[in-house]
Structure formats: C-alpha cells, structure tokens
Coordinates of C-alpha atoms and ligand atoms in Angstrom, one line a residue:
S1 CA 0.0 0.0 0.0
S2 CA 1.0 3.6 -0.5
D3 CA 2.5 4.5 2.9
V4 CA 4.7 1.4 3.2
C5 CA 8.1 3.0 3.3
S6 CA 11.1 1.5 1.6
S7 CA 13.4 -0.1 4.1
D8 CA 16.9 0.6 5.3
L9 CA 17.1 -2.8 6.9
P10 CA 18.7 -4.9 4.1
L11 CA 18.3 -8.2 5.8
T12 CA 14.5 -8.5 5.8
R13 CA 13.7 -5.5 3.6
L14 CA 11.0 -4.6 6.1
P15 CA 10.3 -1.1 7.5
N16 CA 12.3 -0.4 10.7
R17 CA 11.3 0.8 14.1
L18 CA 11.3 4.5 13.2
Q19 CA 9.1 3.9 10.2
L20 CA 6.7 1.7 12.2
T21 CA 6.4 4.4 14.9
E22 CA 5.6 7.0 12.4
A23 CA 3.0 4.8 10.8
L24 CA 1.5 4.0 14.2
S25 CA 1.4 7.8 15.1
K26 CA -0.5 8.4 11.9
A27 CA -2.9 5.5 12.5
I28 CA -3.7 6.7 16.0
A29 CA -4.3 10.3 14.8
Q30 CA -6.6 9.1 12.1
A31 CA -8.5 6.8 14.5
K32 CA -9.0 9.8 16.8
Q33 CA -10.1 12.0 14.0
H34 CA -12.6 9.6 12.4
N35 CA -13.6 8.0 15.7
H36 CA -12.5 4.5 14.8
R37 CA -9.9 2.1 16.2
C38 CA -6.5 0.9 15.2
A39 CA -4.3 -1.8 16.5
F40 CA -0.7 -2.5 17.1
L41 CA 0.8 -6.0 17.4
L42 CA 4.3 -6.9 18.6
S43 CA 5.7 -10.3 17.9
D44 CA 8.8 -12.0 19.3
L45 CA 10.2 -15.3 18.1
D46 CA 10.4 -18.1 20.6
R47 CA 13.7 -20.2 20.6
F48 CA 15.3 -18.0 17.9
K49 CA 18.3 -17.3 20.2
A50 CA 19.1 -20.9 20.6
I51 CA 19.2 -21.4 16.8
N52 CA 21.4 -18.3 16.4
D53 CA 23.7 -19.5 19.1
T54 CA 24.1 -23.1 17.9
L55 CA 24.0 -22.7 14.1
G56 CA 25.5 -19.3 13.8
H57 CA 24.4 -15.9 12.7
Q58 CA 24.4 -16.7 9.0
T59 CA 21.8 -19.4 9.5
G60 CA 20.0 -17.1 11.9
D61 CA 19.9 -14.3 9.3
K62 CA 18.5 -16.6 6.7
L63 CA 15.9 -17.8 9.1
L64 CA 14.9 -14.1 9.8
E65 CA 14.5 -13.5 6.0
K66 CA 12.1 -16.4 5.8
V67 CA 10.2 -15.2 8.9
A68 CA 9.9 -11.8 7.1
D69 CA 8.6 -13.4 4.0
R70 CA 5.9 -15.2 5.9
L71 CA 4.9 -12.1 7.8
R72 CA 4.6 -10.2 4.5
R73 CA 2.3 -12.9 3.2
V74 CA 0.1 -12.8 6.4
C75 CA -0.2 -9.0 6.1
S76 CA -0.6 -8.9 2.3
D77 CA -1.0 -5.2 1.6
Q78 CA -3.7 -4.7 4.2
Y79 CA -1.4 -4.1 7.2
L80 CA 2.0 -2.6 7.7
C81 CA 4.6 -5.0 9.1
G82 CA 8.2 -4.2 10.1
R83 CA 11.1 -5.3 12.1
I84 CA 11.8 -3.6 15.5
G85 CA 15.2 -5.3 15.7
G86 CA 16.7 -8.7 16.6
D87 CA 13.9 -11.2 16.4
E88 CA 11.1 -8.6 17.2
F89 CA 8.5 -7.7 14.6
A90 CA 5.5 -5.4 14.7
L91 CA 2.3 -4.8 12.7
V92 CA 0.1 -1.8 12.4
M93 CA -3.6 -2.3 11.6
R94 CA -4.8 1.1 10.6
E95 CA -8.4 0.5 11.1
I96 CA -10.3 -2.3 12.8
E97 CA -14.0 -2.9 13.1
D98 CA -13.7 -5.6 15.8
P99 CA -11.0 -6.7 18.2
L100 CA -11.6 -10.2 16.8
Q101 CA -9.7 -9.1 13.7
V102 CA -6.6 -8.6 15.9
E103 CA -7.1 -12.0 17.5
Q104 CA -7.4 -13.6 14.0
L105 CA -4.3 -11.8 12.7
A106 CA -2.3 -12.8 15.8
H107 CA -3.4 -16.3 15.4
S108 CA -2.3 -16.5 11.8
I109 CA 1.1 -15.0 12.7
I110 CA 1.6 -17.6 15.4
S111 CA 0.6 -20.5 13.3
D112 CA 2.4 -19.4 10.2
L113 CA 5.7 -18.6 11.9
S114 CA 5.6 -21.9 13.8
L115 CA 5.6 -24.1 10.7
P116 CA 9.0 -25.7 10.2
Y117 CA 11.7 -23.8 8.1
E118 CA 14.3 -25.3 5.8
V119 CA 17.5 -23.5 6.1
D120 CA 20.9 -24.8 5.0
Q121 CA 19.8 -28.4 5.1
H122 CA 18.4 -27.9 8.6
T123 CA 14.8 -28.2 9.5
L124 CA 14.2 -25.5 12.1
Y125 CA 11.4 -25.1 14.5
I126 CA 10.7 -21.8 16.2
G127 CA 7.6 -20.3 17.6
A128 CA 6.1 -16.8 18.0
S129 CA 4.4 -14.9 20.8
V130 CA 2.2 -11.8 20.2
G131 CA 1.2 -8.9 22.4
S132 CA -1.3 -6.4 21.1
G133 CA -3.0 -3.1 22.0
I134 CA -5.8 -1.1 20.6
G135 CA -5.5 2.6 19.8
P136 CA -6.4 5.1 21.0
R137 CA -7.9 3.1 23.9
D138 CA -4.6 1.5 25.1
G139 CA -2.4 4.4 24.0
E140 CA -3.1 7.9 22.9
D141 CA 0.3 8.2 21.2
A142 CA 2.6 5.7 19.5
E143 CA 5.0 5.5 22.5
T144 CA 2.2 4.5 24.9
L145 CA 0.5 2.1 22.6
F146 CA 3.9 0.5 21.9
R147 CA 4.5 0.1 25.6
S148 CA 1.1 -1.4 26.1
A149 CA 1.6 -4.0 23.4
D150 CA 5.1 -4.7 24.9
L151 CA 3.6 -5.4 28.3
A152 CA 1.1 -7.8 26.7
L153 CA 4.0 -9.5 24.8
Y154 CA 5.9 -9.8 28.0
R155 CA 2.9 -11.6 29.5
A156 CA 2.7 -13.9 26.5
K157 CA 6.3 -14.8 26.8
D158 CA 6.0 -15.3 30.5
E159 CA 3.2 -17.8 29.9
G160 CA 5.7 -19.9 27.9
G161 CA 5.3 -18.3 24.5
G162 CA 3.3 -19.5 21.5
V163 CA 0.3 -17.4 22.5
H164 CA -1.3 -14.0 21.9
R165 CA -2.1 -11.7 24.8
V166 CA -4.0 -8.5 24.6
Y167 CA -3.2 -5.5 26.7
E168 CA -5.1 -4.9 29.9
P169 CA -4.5 -2.2 32.5
M170 CA -3.6 -4.8 35.2
L171 CA -0.4 -5.5 33.2
H172 CA 0.9 -2.1 34.3
A173 CA 0.3 -3.1 37.9
F174 CA 2.2 -6.3 37.4
A175 CA 5.0 -4.5 35.7
E176 CA 5.1 -2.0 38.5
E177 CA 5.2 -4.6 41.2
R178 CA 8.1 -6.3 39.4
R179 CA 9.9 -3.0 39.1
I180 CA 9.6 -2.4 42.8
L181 CA 10.8 -5.9 43.6
E182 CA 13.7 -5.4 41.3
L183 CA 14.7 -2.1 42.9
A184 CA 14.5 -3.5 46.4
L185 CA 16.4 -6.6 45.4
R186 CA 19.3 -4.5 44.1
E187 CA 20.0 -3.5 47.7
A188 CA 19.2 -6.8 49.4
L189 CA 22.7 -8.0 49.5
E190 CA 24.4 -4.9 50.8
K191 CA 21.7 -4.4 53.4
N192 CA 22.0 -7.9 54.7
Q193 CA 18.5 -8.9 53.9
L194 CA 19.3 -12.3 52.6
H195 CA 19.9 -15.4 54.7
L196 CA 20.1 -19.1 54.1
V197 CA 18.1 -21.9 55.6
Y198 CA 19.1 -25.6 55.4
Q199 CA 16.9 -28.6 54.8
P200 CA 18.1 -32.1 55.7
V201 CA 18.4 -34.8 53.0
V202 CA 18.3 -38.2 54.6
N203 CA 19.4 -41.7 53.5
A204 CA 16.2 -43.5 52.7
R205 CA 17.4 -46.8 54.2
T206 CA 19.0 -45.5 57.5
G207 CA 17.3 -42.2 58.0
N208 CA 20.7 -40.6 58.6
V209 CA 21.3 -37.0 57.5
E210 CA 23.6 -37.1 54.5
G211 CA 23.4 -33.5 53.7
F212 CA 21.5 -30.2 53.6
E213 CA 20.1 -28.3 50.8
S214 CA 20.7 -24.5 51.2
L215 CA 17.7 -22.4 50.4
V216 CA 17.8 -18.6 50.1
R217 CA 15.4 -16.4 52.1
W218 CA 14.8 -12.7 51.6
T219 CA 13.1 -10.5 54.2
H220 CA 12.5 -6.9 53.1
P221 CA 11.7 -4.4 55.9
E222 CA 8.5 -3.3 54.2
L223 CA 7.6 -6.1 51.8
G224 CA 8.2 -8.7 54.4
P225 CA 9.4 -12.2 53.4
V226 CA 9.5 -12.7 49.7
S227 CA 9.6 -16.3 48.4
P228 CA 12.5 -17.4 46.2
A229 CA 10.0 -18.7 43.7
K230 CA 9.1 -15.1 43.2
F231 CA 12.4 -13.2 43.5
V232 CA 14.8 -15.6 41.9
P233 CA 13.2 -15.2 38.4
V234 CA 13.4 -11.4 39.0
A235 CA 17.0 -11.6 40.0
E236 CA 17.7 -13.7 36.8
D237 CA 16.1 -11.1 34.6
A238 CA 17.8 -8.2 36.3
R239 CA 21.3 -9.8 36.1
L240 CA 21.4 -9.9 39.9
I241 CA 21.5 -13.7 40.2
A242 CA 25.3 -13.8 39.7
P243 CA 26.1 -11.7 42.9
I244 CA 23.3 -13.3 44.9
G245 CA 24.3 -16.8 43.8
E246 CA 27.9 -16.1 44.6
W247 CA 26.9 -15.0 48.1
V248 CA 24.7 -18.1 48.6
L249 CA 27.6 -20.4 47.5
R250 CA 30.2 -18.8 49.7
T251 CA 27.8 -18.7 52.7
A252 CA 26.7 -22.3 52.3
C253 CA 30.3 -23.6 51.9
M254 CA 31.4 -21.8 55.1
E255 CA 28.4 -23.1 57.0
A256 CA 29.0 -26.7 56.0
M257 CA 32.4 -26.5 57.8
N258 CA 30.3 -26.6 61.0
W259 CA 28.9 -30.0 60.2
P260 CA 30.5 -33.4 60.4
S261 CA 32.9 -34.0 57.5
D262 CA 30.7 -36.6 55.8
V263 CA 27.7 -34.2 55.6
R264 CA 27.3 -32.5 52.2
V265 CA 25.8 -29.2 51.3
A266 CA 23.7 -28.6 48.2
V267 CA 23.4 -25.2 46.5
N268 CA 20.9 -24.3 43.8
V269 CA 22.4 -22.7 40.7
S270 CA 20.3 -21.1 38.1
A271 CA 21.0 -21.6 34.4
E272 CA 21.8 -17.9 34.1
Q273 CA 24.8 -18.3 36.4
L274 CA 26.2 -21.1 34.2
S275 CA 26.3 -18.9 31.2
N276 CA 29.1 -16.9 32.9
P277 CA 32.5 -18.6 32.4
N278 CA 33.7 -16.9 35.5
F279 CA 31.4 -19.1 37.6
V280 CA 34.1 -21.9 37.8
A281 CA 36.5 -19.5 39.4
V282 CA 33.8 -18.5 41.9
V283 CA 33.2 -22.1 42.9
M284 CA 37.0 -22.7 43.3
S285 CA 37.3 -19.6 45.4
A286 CA 34.3 -20.5 47.6
L287 CA 35.9 -23.9 48.3
A288 CA 39.3 -22.4 49.0
Q289 CA 38.1 -19.7 51.3
S290 CA 35.9 -22.0 53.3
G291 CA 38.2 -25.0 53.3
L292 CA 35.4 -27.3 52.3
T293 CA 36.6 -30.3 50.2
S294 CA 35.0 -30.3 46.8
D295 CA 33.3 -33.7 47.2
R296 CA 31.1 -32.2 49.9
L297 CA 29.7 -29.6 47.6
E298 CA 26.7 -30.5 45.4
L299 CA 25.3 -28.1 42.8
E300 CA 21.7 -28.4 41.9
V301 CA 20.7 -27.4 38.3
T302 CA 17.4 -27.8 36.5
E303 CA 16.8 -29.2 33.0
S304 CA 16.5 -25.6 31.7
V305 CA 20.3 -25.6 31.6
F306 CA 20.2 -27.9 28.6
M307 CA 17.7 -25.8 26.7
R308 CA 20.4 -23.1 26.3
E309 CA 22.9 -24.9 24.3
G310 CA 25.5 -22.7 22.8
T311 CA 25.8 -20.7 26.0
G312 CA 28.6 -23.0 27.1
A313 CA 26.8 -24.2 30.1
T314 CA 27.6 -27.8 29.5
Q315 CA 31.3 -27.1 29.3
I316 CA 31.1 -25.2 32.5
L317 CA 29.3 -28.1 34.1
E318 CA 32.2 -30.4 32.9
Q319 CA 34.8 -28.1 34.5
I320 CA 32.9 -28.0 37.7
M321 CA 32.7 -31.8 37.8
G322 CA 36.5 -31.8 37.1
L323 CA 36.9 -30.0 40.4
G324 CA 35.3 -33.0 42.1
V325 CA 32.1 -31.1 42.8
R326 CA 28.9 -33.2 42.5
L327 CA 25.9 -32.2 40.3
S328 CA 22.3 -33.0 40.8
L329 CA 19.4 -32.6 38.5
D330 CA 16.6 -30.7 40.3
D331 CA 12.9 -30.9 39.8
F332 CA 13.2 -33.8 37.5
G333 CA 10.1 -34.4 35.4
T334 CA 8.7 -30.9 35.5
G335 CA 10.7 -29.6 32.5
Y336 CA 11.5 -31.0 29.1
S337 CA 12.6 -34.4 30.4
S338 CA 14.6 -35.1 27.2
L339 CA 16.7 -38.0 28.3
G340 CA 19.7 -37.3 26.1
Y341 CA 21.5 -35.1 28.5
L342 CA 21.2 -37.7 31.3
S343 CA 23.7 -39.9 29.5
R344 CA 26.0 -36.9 28.5
T345 CA 26.3 -35.3 32.0
R346 CA 27.4 -37.4 35.0
F347 CA 24.9 -36.3 37.6
S348 CA 25.3 -37.9 41.0
T349 CA 21.7 -37.5 41.9
I350 CA 18.4 -37.1 40.2
K351 CA 15.8 -35.2 42.3
I352 CA 12.3 -36.4 41.7
D353 CA 9.9 -33.4 41.9
R354 CA 7.4 -33.2 44.7
S355 CA 4.5 -33.3 42.3
F356 CA 5.2 -36.9 41.5
V357 CA 5.7 -37.9 45.1
T358 CA 2.4 -36.4 46.1
S359 CA 0.3 -38.0 43.3
A360 CA 2.1 -41.3 43.5
A361 CA 1.2 -41.5 47.2
K362 CA -2.4 -41.1 46.0
N363 CA -1.9 -44.2 43.8
E364 CA -2.0 -42.3 40.6
P365 CA -0.6 -44.9 38.1
E366 CA 1.3 -42.5 35.9
S367 CA 3.2 -40.9 38.7
L368 CA 4.1 -44.3 40.1
A369 CA 5.3 -45.4 36.7
I370 CA 7.4 -42.3 36.3
I371 CA 9.1 -42.7 39.6
R372 CA 9.8 -46.4 38.9
A373 CA 11.2 -45.5 35.5
V374 CA 13.4 -42.7 36.9
V375 CA 14.7 -44.9 39.7
A376 CA 15.6 -47.7 37.2
L377 CA 17.2 -45.2 34.8
A378 CA 19.2 -43.7 37.7
Q379 CA 20.4 -47.1 38.9
S380 CA 21.5 -48.2 35.5
L381 CA 23.4 -44.9 35.1
G382 CA 25.0 -45.2 38.5
M383 CA 23.1 -42.2 39.9
A384 CA 21.2 -41.7 43.2
T385 CA 17.6 -40.5 43.5
T386 CA 16.2 -38.1 45.9
A387 CA 12.4 -37.9 46.5
E388 CA 11.5 -34.3 47.1
G389 CA 8.7 -32.9 49.3
V390 CA 8.0 -36.0 51.3
E391 CA 5.5 -34.9 54.0
N392 CA 4.1 -38.0 55.7
E393 CA 4.6 -41.6 56.5
T394 CA 2.6 -42.9 53.6
E395 CA 4.9 -41.0 51.3
V396 CA 8.0 -42.3 53.1
E397 CA 6.9 -45.9 52.7
M398 CA 6.0 -45.4 49.1
V399 CA 9.3 -43.8 48.0
N400 CA 11.2 -46.4 50.0
Q401 CA 9.3 -49.2 48.3
L402 CA 10.0 -47.6 44.9
G403 CA 13.7 -47.7 45.7
C404 CA 14.6 -43.9 46.0
S405 CA 17.9 -43.7 47.7
K406 CA 17.4 -40.3 49.5
I407 CA 14.5 -38.4 50.9
Q408 CA 13.9 -34.7 51.5
G409 CA 10.8 -33.1 52.9
Y410 CA 8.9 -31.7 55.8
Y411 CA 8.5 -35.2 57.3
F412 CA 12.3 -35.3 58.1
G413 CA 12.8 -31.6 58.5
R414 CA 11.8 -28.2 57.3
P415 CA 14.3 -25.8 56.0
M416 CA 15.9 -24.5 59.2
P417 CA 18.2 -21.7 60.3
A418 CA 21.9 -22.4 60.5
D419 CA 22.1 -22.8 64.2
E420 CA 19.2 -25.4 64.3
A421 CA 21.0 -27.4 61.6
R422 CA 24.2 -27.3 63.6
A423 CA 22.4 -28.4 66.7
L424 CA 21.5 -31.7 65.0
F425 CA 25.2 -32.6 65.6
P426 CA 25.8 -31.8 69.2
H427 CA 29.2 -33.4 69.4
Q428 CA 30.6 -31.7 66.4
Q429 CA 33.7 -29.6 67.0
K430 CA 34.3 -26.7 64.7
Q431 CA 36.6 -27.9 62.0
A432 CA 40.0 -26.3 61.4
R433 CA 39.9 -24.2 58.3
A434 CA 42.4 -25.2 55.7
A435 CA 45.1 -22.7 55.2
G436 CA 44.8 -20.4 52.1
Ligands
C2E501 P1 13.9 -26.5 45.0 O1 15.4 -26.3 44.8 O2 13.2 -27.6 44.3 O3 13.8 -26.5 46.6 C1 12.8 -27.3 47.2 C2 11.6 -26.5 47.6 O4 10.6 -27.3 48.1 C3 11.9 -25.5 48.7 O5 11.1 -24.3 48.5 C4 11.5 -26.2 50.0 O6 11.2 -25.4 51.0 C5 10.3 -26.9 49.5 N1 10.0 -28.1 50.2 C6 10.9 -29.0 50.8 N2 10.2 -30.0 51.4 C7 8.9 -29.8 51.2 C8 7.7 -30.5 51.6 O7 7.8 -31.6 52.2 N3 6.5 -30.0 51.2 C9 6.4 -28.8 50.5 N4 5.2 -28.4 50.1 N5 7.5 -28.2 50.1 C10 8.8 -28.6 50.4 P2 11.7 -22.9 48.6 O8 12.7 -22.8 49.7 O9 10.5 -21.9 48.6 O10 12.4 -22.7 47.2 C11 11.8 -22.7 46.0 C12 12.7 -22.8 44.8 O11 13.5 -21.5 44.8 C13 13.7 -23.9 45.0 O12 13.2 -25.1 44.6 C14 14.8 -23.4 44.0 O13 14.5 -23.7 42.7 C15 14.7 -21.8 44.2 N6 15.8 -21.4 45.1 C16 15.9 -21.5 46.5 N7 17.1 -21.0 46.9 C17 17.8 -20.7 45.8 C18 19.2 -20.2 45.6 O14 19.9 -20.0 46.6 N8 19.5 -20.1 44.3 C19 18.7 -20.3 43.3 N9 19.2 -20.1 42.0 N10 17.5 -20.8 43.4 C20 17.0 -21.0 44.7
MG502 MG1 16.9 -27.5 44.8
MG503 MG1 13.5 -29.3 43.6

C-alpha cells in the first residue's frame, strides 16, 4: 500500500522501528479524527536465540529472512509490518471494526511462523508470541501504545510463549510490582536482607542425615518475606543472580564447615549463572576460602540448563565436575525431560519433583510409573535418586518401596536456620579451616 516506506534494513527488507512508529502515530491520529480504532501487534520469536547460538548468525539471518517473507504474506497489503530489531517484529492495523480481527491476525502469525523452516539443510522449529494493544484506547500516542503492546507481549512470553495476549491495565500493575521488587532486590545483598536456611536430606534406608540443601530467604523491611520462587526469576532477569548466587555459594560452603565431615551441602544454581564462564572461578574460590573439600559440595541445576545450548553451560558443568564437585538434577520431570543429557552429563543425583511424590502416594498410576522408571534409569546410570517434598509416613513408605535412595521433605525436617541445623550434631567440633 501507499505508505509502506522503503526499508533501510537490508536483511529482511522490512520497515524499521522508526518507520513503524511514524505509521503508528499516523494511524492513532486518524483513528481519533474519524472515531474508529486501530491496533498494534508486537511479535517476538520463541527459541530463535538458541538457533542463532548453535547454528551461527548466517543461518540465523537466513531464518529471519524467511520469517519476514511469511509475515509479508500474512499481512498482504492490508497491514504494515516491520522489524523492530533482533527477532522482534511489529504490525500496524490502521483501522479495525472488531478486536476479533486482531485476534485472528495474531493467530495467523503464530501458526504461520511456527511451521518448520528449511535453512541450510536444517529443519528448524521456532515459535512466536504476540502482544497487542488497541488505539487510541490503550495508548493515545505511539509510544504509549507501543509500551502497552510490549507489556502484553511480555505476558505472552511469561506464559511460555506461542500465545497472543491483549493489553489490559492490570499489566501495568504487574510490571510496577516487578519493578519495585527489582529495585528492592538491588539493595538486598548490601543491606544484609538475605539469609540461608538448610533442609536435611536423609538416607532412605538408614534415616541418617547425608546433607542439607541450602535455600535462600529474603526479608524486606516493608515487603516482608518474599519467596525465592518469586524473586529468583526477577534476579535472573535483572542480572542480579550472579552476585546473589555467589553470596549463597560462599555462605553455604562456610556453614558446611560446622557440620560433620561426611555431611554435604547442596546449593541451587540457576541456568543464568552457568552462562558466565567466571562461575568456575567463583566455585574454586568459595571452596578455597571455606576450606570445604570439593566432594562435599553439590550443585543443583534444572533441565533448563540444557535448553540453552550454545551458552557454554555444558562445558562449565564439565569443568565443575572436574573439580570433584557433584551435580544433581533438580525438579526432574517438570521440564522437558529429554533424556539425552542424562547420558551426557554425569549427575550424581536425580531429584524427583514433589508433584510426582504427592500424586504417586495417592496411587496415581502415571506418577508411580514415572518414579519407577526414573529410579531404574538412575540405577543403570549409577546415579542416586532423591524424592523431594515427602511430607508424611505414607509417602516415606512409598518412596522407600520404589527404591529412592534419599529423601527430603517436611517429614524429616523443614528448611531451618543455620544454628538449628548445627544443633543436630551436638558433638561436632568446629573444623579447622584449611590454610589459604
Ligand atoms: P527447589 O530447589 O526444588 O527446593 C525445594 C523447595 O521445596 C523449597 O522451596 C523447599 O522449602 C520446598 N519443600 C521442601 N520439602 C517440602 C515438603 O515436604 N513439602 C512442600 N510443600 N515443600 C517442600 P523454597 O525454599 O520456597 O524454594 C523454592 C525454589 O526456589 C527452589 O526449589 C529453588 O528452585 C529456588 N531457590 C531457592 N534457593 C535458591 C538459591 O539459593 N539459588 C537459586 N538459584 N534458586 C534458589
Ligand atoms: Mg533444589
Ligand atoms: Mg526441587
């Protein structure tokens, strides 16, 4: 159509951000003048980064060209589509009769972009998420409507991608809450608002405490206690997980020196921390400073680590195991559960997620079958299994019968402050710190 500008982005030959913003301003002005509605859609590709990282930028660029071709087809000459940058695209609908049209367009974008692509002899699968807003209702100017669609897109990604979300005013409230949390979290370390609690992990046969999992706690003076399930993802997004994770690791290693020398400490490590090559040095330093021997430290990672190939996380895991540190696979069964990485990475323990324990104890056949299969798999690979979240005797008996080697859960102990954990070993003398 007439106002589609020629592009200065040679890669996709689509209009750029500036051109889109101008077109959007114009559409909003027209909508106000003639008392109709316009719409703005933002789309972000799911899993594009993984492809770019593993197969290289050249393949990534070719893929983007194909994405642009498909978008052009979806828009025909009815709508203006352009590229914001990276793997973000946007569409302007100058006039809509019904919000259903936005829904339909978003749906076509998601389904078209999700079909497989043939690039350089590879068959590639990506997905798309879409956020949208309606003008002038959700934004009286281009900048505001852009921000509204962006909040909706953020929501769509947050729900796992592959979906369309429309803007609603509540999204501003969510974003605001997150912003407040992030600001407060930036000061949490220096203001000593973090502490660790320790939950016993017992041997399923003997009931002896074999180790503790360290779990971080944050108490903010006004917000009160904030759950790690809530603030760890915020810390990851805000690049705060590296300093927080380092503090957790150092604190946990030091505390473990107050326990008997055969009791281990487990520390949760987020995938984000493993994308930093410096992490290996941090682990070495935490061990050296505390004097803890490497075989007493166990790092817990989740399956999400393997979804980020190309970030070097697997090499970092190798280096960490080279130090003699153990690795366990946390929350097993809740993620992608692709079994390939189980044979590639020498985990010492697979932790079976609480959800399976709970439902298996209610005799749900699928969960029982899954636990049995995981135990068998772990045994044949020479790995231990920990049943997570065991709360009562029925569950203890069940996981024992199924052959899990370790148990963790409220039944044997809740996460407790450091001094309570120490008190479980009354005869323990403080160990001499290794020099250096
Ligand atoms: P996780 O690593 O799977 O930790 C186990 C969670 O289950 C803990 O929740 C623990 O309190 C809870 N739990 C243990 N036994 C039971 C039980 O019998 N019943 C029930 N209902 N729950 C039980 P918490 O402490 O709220 O931590 C939540 C998640 O936050 C952790 O899951 C972990 O993924 C993350 N997290 C905690 N501390 C850290 C940390 O220092 N670093 C990182 N990166 N993540 C952390
Ligand atoms: Mg854990
Ligand atoms: Mg877990």
